[in-house]
Amino acid sequence: MELFLVAILVIFIHMNIFFLISMYKKNNGLVDIAWGLGFVLVSFITLFFSNQEITARLLLPNILVGIWGLRLSYHLFKR
């Protein structure tokens, strides 16, 4: 349960920081970029803060989510 709360807190702070930056710059497209990075952030936080030994079976889905989230953010950044 604590891991779930940590992930919620981290993504809440992450999205609010991007929201404040987008309000300052008057560019709501920055929040779209934060979505992909948010998936990567939550994925790796839950991996590293879990009390399990990091194995290839746990690491592979996180790497795939990381690649997908970074690709999504990059695509929205270029657009």
GROMACS .gro file of C-alpha atoms in nm:
model
   79
    1MET     CA    1   0.000   0.000   0.000
    2GLU     CA    2   0.284   0.240   0.075
    3LEU     CA    3   0.433   0.187  -0.269
    4PHE     CA    4   0.101   0.280  -0.426
    5LEU     CA    5   0.089   0.602  -0.222
    6VAL     CA    6   0.447   0.691  -0.314
    7ALA     CA    7   0.367   0.643  -0.684
    8ILE     CA    8   0.056   0.861  -0.654
    9LEU     CA    9   0.249   1.133  -0.474
   10VAL     CA   10   0.533   1.132  -0.727
   11ILE     CA   11   0.303   1.147  -1.030
   12PHE     CA   12   0.094   1.418  -0.862
   13ILE     CA   13   0.403   1.633  -0.805
   14HIS     CA   14   0.536   1.557  -1.155
   15MET     CA   15   0.214   1.658  -1.330
   16ASN     CA   16   0.167   1.969  -1.117
   17ILE     CA   17   0.518   2.089  -1.193
   18PHE     CA   18   0.454   2.051  -1.565
   19PHE     CA   19   0.114   2.220  -1.524
   20LEU     CA   20   0.272   2.521  -1.353
   21ILE     CA   21   0.542   2.545  -1.619
   22SER     CA   22   0.279   2.527  -1.893
   23MET     CA   23   0.075   2.802  -1.725
   24TYR     CA   24   0.385   3.021  -1.697
   25LYS     CA   25   0.482   2.966  -2.061
   26LYS     CA   26   0.119   2.969  -2.181
   27ASN     CA   27   0.176   2.646  -2.372
   28ASN     CA   28  -0.055   2.360  -2.272
   29GLY     CA   29   0.133   2.124  -2.505
   30LEU     CA   30   0.397   2.083  -2.233
   31VAL     CA   31   0.150   1.888  -2.021
   32ASP     CA   32   0.105   1.643  -2.311
   33ILE     CA   33   0.479   1.578  -2.306
   34ALA     CA   34   0.460   1.506  -1.933
   35TRP     CA   35   0.214   1.218  -1.986
   36GLY     CA   36   0.470   0.991  -2.150
   37LEU     CA   37   0.733   1.078  -1.893
   38GLY     CA   38   0.482   1.009  -1.617
   39PHE     CA   39   0.440   0.649  -1.730
   40VAL     CA   40   0.816   0.602  -1.723
   41LEU     CA   41   0.843   0.766  -1.382
   42VAL     CA   42   0.573   0.551  -1.220
   43SER     CA   43   0.708   0.236  -1.380
   44PHE     CA   44   1.060   0.279  -1.249
   45ILE     CA   45   0.954   0.411  -0.908
   46THR     CA   46   0.742   0.104  -0.847
   47LEU     CA   47   1.028  -0.117  -0.964
   48PHE     CA   48   1.297   0.040  -0.746
   49PHE     CA   49   1.087   0.098  -0.434
   50SER     CA   50   0.937  -0.251  -0.428
   51ASN     CA   51   1.098  -0.493  -0.187
   52GLN     CA   52   1.161  -0.751  -0.455
   53GLU     CA   53   1.489  -0.852  -0.608
   54ILE     CA   54   1.523  -0.692  -0.952
   55THR     CA   55   1.527  -0.970  -1.208
   56ALA     CA   56   1.506  -0.974  -1.584
   57ARG     CA   57   1.141  -1.072  -1.557
   58LEU     CA   58   1.068  -0.753  -1.362
   59LEU     CA   59   1.308  -0.533  -1.555
   60LEU     CA   60   1.190  -0.614  -1.910
   61PRO     CA   61   0.837  -0.467  -1.882
   62ASN     CA   62   0.980  -0.155  -1.719
   63ILE     CA   63   1.231  -0.111  -1.999
   64LEU     CA   64   0.955  -0.152  -2.257
   65VAL     CA   65   0.735   0.102  -2.076
   66GLY     CA   66   1.037   0.334  -2.061
   67ILE     CA   67   1.101   0.307  -2.433
   68TRP     CA   68   0.733   0.358  -2.513
   69GLY     CA   69   0.695   0.655  -2.275
   70LEU     CA   70   1.008   0.829  -2.398
   71ARG     CA   71   0.904   0.772  -2.759
   72LEU     CA   72   0.561   0.917  -2.685
   73SER     CA   73   0.705   1.223  -2.515
   74TYR     CA   74   0.955   1.278  -2.793
   75HIS     CA   75   0.684   1.246  -3.058
   76LEU     CA   76   0.463   1.500  -2.881
   77PHE     CA   77   0.762   1.730  -2.826
   78LYS     CA   78   0.846   1.730  -3.198
   79ARG     CA   79   0.482   1.796  -3.287
   0.00000   0.00000   0.00000
